[in-house]
Tab-separated table of C-alpha atoms in Angstrom:
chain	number	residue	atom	x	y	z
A	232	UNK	CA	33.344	-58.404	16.108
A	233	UNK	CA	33.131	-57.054	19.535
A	234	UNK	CA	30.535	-56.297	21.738
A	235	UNK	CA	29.457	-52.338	21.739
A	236	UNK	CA	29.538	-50.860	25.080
A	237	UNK	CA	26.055	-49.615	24.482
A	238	UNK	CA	23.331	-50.015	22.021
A	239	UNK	CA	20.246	-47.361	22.216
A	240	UNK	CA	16.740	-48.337	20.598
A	241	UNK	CA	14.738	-45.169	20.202
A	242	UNK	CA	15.840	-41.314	19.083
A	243	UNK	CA	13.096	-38.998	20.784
A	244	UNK	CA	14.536	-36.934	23.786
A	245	UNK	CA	14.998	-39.537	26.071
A	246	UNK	CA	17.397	-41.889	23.365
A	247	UNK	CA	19.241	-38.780	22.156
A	248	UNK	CA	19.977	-37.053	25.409
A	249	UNK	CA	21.106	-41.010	26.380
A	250	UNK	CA	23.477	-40.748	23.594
A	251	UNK	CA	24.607	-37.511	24.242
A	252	UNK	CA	25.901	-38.457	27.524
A	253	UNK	CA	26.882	-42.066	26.559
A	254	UNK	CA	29.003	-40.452	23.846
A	255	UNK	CA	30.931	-37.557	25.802
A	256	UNK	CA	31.317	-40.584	28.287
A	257	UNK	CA	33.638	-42.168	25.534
A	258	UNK	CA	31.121	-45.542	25.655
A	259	UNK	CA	30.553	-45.015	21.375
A	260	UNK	CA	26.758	-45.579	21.290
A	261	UNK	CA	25.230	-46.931	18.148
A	262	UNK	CA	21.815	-45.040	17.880
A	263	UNK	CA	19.213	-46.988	16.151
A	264	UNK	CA	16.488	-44.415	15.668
A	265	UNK	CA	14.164	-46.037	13.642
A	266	UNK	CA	12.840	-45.879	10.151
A	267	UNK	CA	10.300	-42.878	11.956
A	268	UNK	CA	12.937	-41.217	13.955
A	269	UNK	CA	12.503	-38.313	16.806
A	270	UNK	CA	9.877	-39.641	18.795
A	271	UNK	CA	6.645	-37.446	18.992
A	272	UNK	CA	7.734	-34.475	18.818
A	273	UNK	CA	8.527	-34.795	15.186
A	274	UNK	CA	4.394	-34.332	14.897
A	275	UNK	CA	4.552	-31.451	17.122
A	276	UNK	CA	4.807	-27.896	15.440
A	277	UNK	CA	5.486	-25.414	18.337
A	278	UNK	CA	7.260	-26.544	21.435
A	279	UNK	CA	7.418	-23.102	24.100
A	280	UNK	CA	8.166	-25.218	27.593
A	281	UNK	CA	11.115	-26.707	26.395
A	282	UNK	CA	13.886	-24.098	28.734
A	283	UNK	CA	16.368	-22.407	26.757
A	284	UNK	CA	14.264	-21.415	23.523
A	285	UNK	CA	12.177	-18.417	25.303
A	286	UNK	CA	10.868	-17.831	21.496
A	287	UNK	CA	9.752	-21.551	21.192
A	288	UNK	CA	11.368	-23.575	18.561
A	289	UNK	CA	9.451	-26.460	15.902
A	290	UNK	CA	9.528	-30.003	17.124
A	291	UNK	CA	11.609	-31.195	14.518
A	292	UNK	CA	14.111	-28.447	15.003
A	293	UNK	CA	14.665	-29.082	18.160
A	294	UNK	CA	15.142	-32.884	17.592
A	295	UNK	CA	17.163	-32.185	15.056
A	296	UNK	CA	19.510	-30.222	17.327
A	297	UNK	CA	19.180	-33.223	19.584
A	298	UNK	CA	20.629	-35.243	17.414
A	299	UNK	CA	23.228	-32.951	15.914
A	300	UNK	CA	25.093	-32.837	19.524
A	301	UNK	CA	24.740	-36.600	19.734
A	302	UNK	CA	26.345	-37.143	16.688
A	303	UNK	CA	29.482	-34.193	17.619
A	304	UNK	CA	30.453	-36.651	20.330
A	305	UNK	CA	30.632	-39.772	18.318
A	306	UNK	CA	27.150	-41.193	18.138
A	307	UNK	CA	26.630	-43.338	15.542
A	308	UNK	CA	23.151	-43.884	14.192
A	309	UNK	CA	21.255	-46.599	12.132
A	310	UNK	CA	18.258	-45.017	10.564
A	311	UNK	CA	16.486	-48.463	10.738
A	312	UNK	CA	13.553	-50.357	12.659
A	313	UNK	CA	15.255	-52.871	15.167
A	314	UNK	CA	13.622	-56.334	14.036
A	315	UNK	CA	14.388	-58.215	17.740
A	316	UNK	CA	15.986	-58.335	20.432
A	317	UNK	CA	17.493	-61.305	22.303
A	318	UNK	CA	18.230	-59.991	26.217
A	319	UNK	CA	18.478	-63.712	27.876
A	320	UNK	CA	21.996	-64.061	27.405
A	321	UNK	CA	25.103	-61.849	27.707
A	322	UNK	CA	26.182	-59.616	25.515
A	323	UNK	CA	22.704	-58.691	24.484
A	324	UNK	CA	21.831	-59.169	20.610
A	325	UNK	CA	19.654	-56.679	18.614
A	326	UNK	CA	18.771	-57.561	15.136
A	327	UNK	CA	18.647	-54.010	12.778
A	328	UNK	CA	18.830	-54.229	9.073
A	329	UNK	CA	19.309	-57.841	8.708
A	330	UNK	CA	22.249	-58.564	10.703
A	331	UNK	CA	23.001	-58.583	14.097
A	332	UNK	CA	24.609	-56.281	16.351
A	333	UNK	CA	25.628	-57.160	20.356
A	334	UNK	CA	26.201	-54.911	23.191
A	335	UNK	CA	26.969	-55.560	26.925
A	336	UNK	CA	24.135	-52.639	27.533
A	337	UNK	CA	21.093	-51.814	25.941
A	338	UNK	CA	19.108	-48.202	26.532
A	339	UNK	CA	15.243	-48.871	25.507
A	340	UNK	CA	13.731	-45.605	24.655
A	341	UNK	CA	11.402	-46.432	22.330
A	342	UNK	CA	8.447	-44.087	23.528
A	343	UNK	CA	4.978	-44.945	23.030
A	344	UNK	CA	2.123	-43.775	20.903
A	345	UNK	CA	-1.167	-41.708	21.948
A	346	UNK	CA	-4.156	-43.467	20.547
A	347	UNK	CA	-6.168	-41.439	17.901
A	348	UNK	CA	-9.674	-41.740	16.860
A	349	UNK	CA	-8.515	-42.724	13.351
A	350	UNK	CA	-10.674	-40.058	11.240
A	351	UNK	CA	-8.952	-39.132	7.571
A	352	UNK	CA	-8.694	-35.320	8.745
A	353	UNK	CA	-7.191	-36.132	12.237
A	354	UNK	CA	-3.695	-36.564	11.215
A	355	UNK	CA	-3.386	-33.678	8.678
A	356	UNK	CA	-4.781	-31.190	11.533
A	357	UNK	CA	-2.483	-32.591	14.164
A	358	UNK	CA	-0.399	-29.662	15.630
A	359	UNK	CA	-3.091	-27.365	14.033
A	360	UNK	CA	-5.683	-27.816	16.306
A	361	UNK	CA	-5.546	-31.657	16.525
A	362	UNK	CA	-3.538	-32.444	19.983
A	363	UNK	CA	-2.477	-35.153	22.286
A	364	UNK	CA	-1.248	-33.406	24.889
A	365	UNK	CA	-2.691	-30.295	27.003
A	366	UNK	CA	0.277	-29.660	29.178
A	367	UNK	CA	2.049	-29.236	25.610
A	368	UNK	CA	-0.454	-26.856	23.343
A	369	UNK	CA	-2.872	-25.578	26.541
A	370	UNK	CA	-1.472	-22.272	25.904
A	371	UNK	CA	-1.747	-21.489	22.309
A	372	UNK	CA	-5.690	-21.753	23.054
A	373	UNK	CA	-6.395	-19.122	25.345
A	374	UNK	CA	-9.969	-17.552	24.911
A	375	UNK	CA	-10.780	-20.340	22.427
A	376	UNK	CA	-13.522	-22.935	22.571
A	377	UNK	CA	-12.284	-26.381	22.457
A	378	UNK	CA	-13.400	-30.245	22.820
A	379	UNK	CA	-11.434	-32.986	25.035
A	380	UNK	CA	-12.775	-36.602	23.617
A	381	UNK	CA	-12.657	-39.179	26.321
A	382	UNK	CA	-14.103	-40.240	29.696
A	383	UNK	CA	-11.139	-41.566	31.745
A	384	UNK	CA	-9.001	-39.835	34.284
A	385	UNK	CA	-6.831	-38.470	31.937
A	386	UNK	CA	-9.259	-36.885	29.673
A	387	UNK	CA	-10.766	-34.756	32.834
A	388	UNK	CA	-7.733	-34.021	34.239
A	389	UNK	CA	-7.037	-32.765	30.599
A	390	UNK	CA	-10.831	-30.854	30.537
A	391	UNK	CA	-9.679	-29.222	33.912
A	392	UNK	CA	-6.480	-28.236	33.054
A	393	UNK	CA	-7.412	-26.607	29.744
A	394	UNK	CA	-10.216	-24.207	31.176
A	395	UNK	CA	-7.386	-22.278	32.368
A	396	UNK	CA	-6.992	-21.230	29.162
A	397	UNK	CA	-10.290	-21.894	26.968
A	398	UNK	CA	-13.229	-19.825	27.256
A	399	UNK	CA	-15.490	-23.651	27.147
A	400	UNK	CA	-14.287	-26.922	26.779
A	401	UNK	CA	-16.887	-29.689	25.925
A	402	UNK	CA	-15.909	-32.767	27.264
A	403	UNK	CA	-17.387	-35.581	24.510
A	404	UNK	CA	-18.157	-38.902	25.508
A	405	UNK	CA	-19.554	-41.787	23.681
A	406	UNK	CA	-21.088	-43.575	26.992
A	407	UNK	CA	-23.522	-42.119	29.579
A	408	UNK	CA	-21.226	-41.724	32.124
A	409	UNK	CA	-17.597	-40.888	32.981
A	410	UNK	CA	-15.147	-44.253	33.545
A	411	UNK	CA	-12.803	-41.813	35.675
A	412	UNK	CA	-12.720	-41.431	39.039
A	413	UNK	CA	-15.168	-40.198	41.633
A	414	UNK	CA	-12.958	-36.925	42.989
A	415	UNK	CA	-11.858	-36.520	38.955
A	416	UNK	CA	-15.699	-36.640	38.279
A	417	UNK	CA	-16.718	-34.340	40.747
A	418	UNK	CA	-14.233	-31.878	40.258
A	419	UNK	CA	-15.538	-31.471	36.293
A	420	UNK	CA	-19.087	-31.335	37.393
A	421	UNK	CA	-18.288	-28.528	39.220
A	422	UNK	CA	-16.317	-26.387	36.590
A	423	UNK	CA	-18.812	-24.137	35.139
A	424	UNK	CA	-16.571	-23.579	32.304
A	425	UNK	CA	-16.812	-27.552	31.358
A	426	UNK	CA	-20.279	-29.232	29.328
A	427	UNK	CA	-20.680	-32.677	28.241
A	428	UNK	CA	-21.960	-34.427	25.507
A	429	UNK	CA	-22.939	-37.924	26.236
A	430	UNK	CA	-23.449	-41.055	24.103
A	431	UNK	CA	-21.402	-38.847	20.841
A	432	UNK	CA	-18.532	-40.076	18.889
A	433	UNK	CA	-16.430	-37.614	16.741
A	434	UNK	CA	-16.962	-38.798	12.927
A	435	UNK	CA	-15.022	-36.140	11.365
A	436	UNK	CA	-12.462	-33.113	12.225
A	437	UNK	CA	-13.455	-30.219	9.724
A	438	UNK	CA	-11.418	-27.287	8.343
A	439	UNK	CA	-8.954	-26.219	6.043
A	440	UNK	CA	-5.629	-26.359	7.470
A	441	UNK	CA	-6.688	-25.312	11.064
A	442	UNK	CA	-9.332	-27.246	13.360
A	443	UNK	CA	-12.997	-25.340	12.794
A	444	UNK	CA	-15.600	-28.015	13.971
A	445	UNK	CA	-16.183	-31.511	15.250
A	446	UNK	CA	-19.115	-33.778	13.588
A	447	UNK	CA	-20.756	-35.572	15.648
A	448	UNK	CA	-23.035	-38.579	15.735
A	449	UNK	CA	-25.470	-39.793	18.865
A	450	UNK	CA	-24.648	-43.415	19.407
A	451	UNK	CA	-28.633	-43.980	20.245
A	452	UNK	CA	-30.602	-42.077	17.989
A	453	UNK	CA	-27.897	-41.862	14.735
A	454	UNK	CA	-28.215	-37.825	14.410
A	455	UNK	CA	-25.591	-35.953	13.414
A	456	UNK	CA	-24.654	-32.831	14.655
A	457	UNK	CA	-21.937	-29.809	14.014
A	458	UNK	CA	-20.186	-28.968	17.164
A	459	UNK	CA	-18.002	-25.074	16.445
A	460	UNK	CA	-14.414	-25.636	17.977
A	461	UNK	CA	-11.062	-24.345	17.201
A	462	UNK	CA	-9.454	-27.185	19.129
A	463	UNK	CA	-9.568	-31.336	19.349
A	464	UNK	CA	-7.812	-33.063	22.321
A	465	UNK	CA	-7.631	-36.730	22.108
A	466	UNK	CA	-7.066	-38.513	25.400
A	467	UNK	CA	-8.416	-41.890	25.000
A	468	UNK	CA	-4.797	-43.113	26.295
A	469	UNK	CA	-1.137	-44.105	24.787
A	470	UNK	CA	0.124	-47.170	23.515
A	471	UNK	CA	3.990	-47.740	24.601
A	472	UNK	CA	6.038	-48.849	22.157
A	473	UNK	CA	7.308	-52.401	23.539
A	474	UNK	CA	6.068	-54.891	21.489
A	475	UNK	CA	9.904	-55.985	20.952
A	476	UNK	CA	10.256	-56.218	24.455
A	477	UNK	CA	7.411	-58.871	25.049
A	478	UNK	CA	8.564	-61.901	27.181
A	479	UNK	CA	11.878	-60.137	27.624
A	480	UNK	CA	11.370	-57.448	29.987
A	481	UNK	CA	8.920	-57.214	32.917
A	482	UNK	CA	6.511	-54.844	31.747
A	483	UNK	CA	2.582	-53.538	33.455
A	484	UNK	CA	-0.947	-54.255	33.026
A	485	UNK	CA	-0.581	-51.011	30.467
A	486	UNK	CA	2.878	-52.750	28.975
A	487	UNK	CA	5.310	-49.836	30.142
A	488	UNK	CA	8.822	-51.251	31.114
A	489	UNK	CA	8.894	-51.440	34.853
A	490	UNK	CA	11.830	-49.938	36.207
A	491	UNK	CA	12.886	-49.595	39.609
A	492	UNK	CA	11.343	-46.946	41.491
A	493	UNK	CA	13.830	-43.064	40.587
A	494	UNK	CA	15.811	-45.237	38.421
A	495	UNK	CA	15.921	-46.551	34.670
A	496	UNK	CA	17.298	-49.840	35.686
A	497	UNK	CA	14.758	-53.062	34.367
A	498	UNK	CA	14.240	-56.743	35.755
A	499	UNK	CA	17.529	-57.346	33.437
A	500	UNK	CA	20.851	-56.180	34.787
A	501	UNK	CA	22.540	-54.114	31.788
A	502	UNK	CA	19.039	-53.214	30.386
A	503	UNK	CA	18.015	-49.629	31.257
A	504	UNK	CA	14.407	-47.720	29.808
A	505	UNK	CA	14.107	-44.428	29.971
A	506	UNK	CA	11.245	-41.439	28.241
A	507	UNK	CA	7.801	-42.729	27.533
A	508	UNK	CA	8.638	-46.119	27.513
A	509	UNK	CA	8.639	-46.304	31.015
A	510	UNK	CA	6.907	-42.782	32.443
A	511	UNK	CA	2.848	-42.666	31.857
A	512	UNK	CA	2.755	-40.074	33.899
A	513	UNK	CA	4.234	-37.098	32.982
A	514	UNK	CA	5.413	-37.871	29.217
A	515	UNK	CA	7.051	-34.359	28.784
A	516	UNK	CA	10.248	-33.481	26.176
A	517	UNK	CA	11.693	-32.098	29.471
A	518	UNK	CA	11.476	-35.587	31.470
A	519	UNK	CA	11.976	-37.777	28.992
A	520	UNK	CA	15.611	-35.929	28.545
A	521	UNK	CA	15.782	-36.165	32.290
A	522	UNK	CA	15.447	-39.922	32.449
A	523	UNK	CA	17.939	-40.457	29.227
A	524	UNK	CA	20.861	-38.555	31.375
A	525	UNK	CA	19.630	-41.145	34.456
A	526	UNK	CA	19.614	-44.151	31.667
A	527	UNK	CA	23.482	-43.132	30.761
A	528	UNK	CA	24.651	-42.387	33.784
A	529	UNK	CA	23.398	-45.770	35.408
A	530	UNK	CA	24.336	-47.675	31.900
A	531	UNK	CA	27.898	-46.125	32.741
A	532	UNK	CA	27.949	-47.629	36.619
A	533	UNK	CA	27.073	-51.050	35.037
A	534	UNK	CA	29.876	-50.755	32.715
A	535	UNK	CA	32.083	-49.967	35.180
A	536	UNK	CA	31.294	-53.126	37.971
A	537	UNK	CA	31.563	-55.471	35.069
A	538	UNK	CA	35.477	-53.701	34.313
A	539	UNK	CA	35.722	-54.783	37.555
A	540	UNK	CA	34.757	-58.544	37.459
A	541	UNK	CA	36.703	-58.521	34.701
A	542	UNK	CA	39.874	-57.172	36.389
A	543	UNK	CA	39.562	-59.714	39.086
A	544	UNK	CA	39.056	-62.709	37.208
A	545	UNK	CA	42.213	-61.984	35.497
């Protein structure tokens, strides 16, 4: 059997808008989404900054639409984990299901994962008052009072972003001081509308179907406490999802795919990563889409310089 033009590994919004383009480019993309497929926003209920749903649409709706126009322009999907990947040789091989499928270019857009704190209520109240992300669910918070768990730079910037919204966040911490960074530090100190609670881990997330308090417990002294919130925000950090990709593709101290910088393209020529994967910056619906159009687009160039080696070799 041939080689595929293109093989994509991941179906969130960077992997489906990849195929979209991939497929209306006539390049027949095999899809394999995974045994979990749609990325994060599966787990998300309301999406409102996604443009062109002014009412807000349901994560899964809108991945399902994703997916929907991927499949009108001849995307064909594998609803399967990929089991490896072999990118040292040309055409690239990626085992899925047992056997083995081979492309001359692979898209990785396998996302990555924000850590949780691993409590038996977190993952029922996720996308009821349980979040990851305050760029995403901010909004829906407005006048509430609400905890951000962590100590890094991304858990203040997350504090600070969310008092535009919450009456008082409480910023909980289970050291004595902040690990982020001095200008991140003094910039919470000096939000009245931030408090802290040092040396305090969250040992359970209480209510019925919608987040109502945090328990807490002092690391020193062993007291538990009750803390009244209508919102969690985990930012302890994300995990990207590249485990597969180990020893095959440069990746960072953090093990996102390196790409070249404004571009999708990897260490390997033919090998592209786009969405999450590659982006621990911003990890938004909106640019993860973005960076699947780049992935295609550039996947398409490649395509095209090896028609012509091809051409004049014959």
């Amino acid at each position: 059997m041939s080689a595929r033009d293109v093989i994509i590994i991941g179906s969130g919004p960077a992997g489906l808008t990849a195929a979209i383009y991939t497929a209306r480019a006539n390049l027949k993309p095999l899809v394999i989404e995974g045994i979990q497929a749609g990325g994060q926003l599966m787990l998300t209920t309301d999406v409102e900054n996604y443009p062109g749903f002014p009412d807000g649409i349901v994560g899964p709706d809108l991945m399902a639409k994703f997916r929907e126009q991927a499949e009108r322009f001849g995307a064909e999907f594998v609803t399967a984990d990929v089991d490896e990947v072999d990118l040292s040789s040309h055409p690239f091989r990626v085992r899925v299901a047992g056997h083995d499928e081979t492309a001359r270019s692979v898209i990785v857009s396998t996302g990555a994962q924000a850590r949780m704190l691993g409590l038996p209520n977190e993952h029922d109240l996720l996308g009821h008052g349980v979040s990851t992300c305050a760029t995403c669910d901010g909004f829906f918070f407005r006048g509430h009072d609400i905890a951000v768990v962590g100590g890094g730079d991304s858990a203040l910037e997350e504090a600070n972003f969310l008092t535009k919204f919450a009456d008082k966040v409480t910023l909980v911490h289970r050291r004595k001081e902040l690990r982020a960074s001095k200008i991140m530090q003094d910039r919470a100190f000096a939000n009245p509308k931030i408090e802290f609670l040092w040396n305090s881990v969250v040992t359970d997330v209480k209510g019925d179907g919608r987040v109502e308090a945090l328990e807490l417990s002092d690391i020193e002294t062993g007291d538990t406490s009750e803390l009244p919130v209508t919102g969690m925000f985990v930012a302890i950090g994300h995990d990207p999802n590249t485990k597969l990709f180990v020893g095959q593709l440069e990746l960072d101290d953090g093990g996102y795919i390196v790409t070249r910088p404004g571009s999708t393209v990897t260490a390997v020529p033919g090998v592209f990563a786009a969405g999450d994967v590659q982006d621990h910056i911003f990890r938004q619906a909106i640019t993860a889409a973005g960076s699947g159009c780049m992935a295609a687009l550039e996947t398409e160039r490649y395509l095209e310089t090896l028609a012509d080696v091809s051409t004049s070799v014959e």
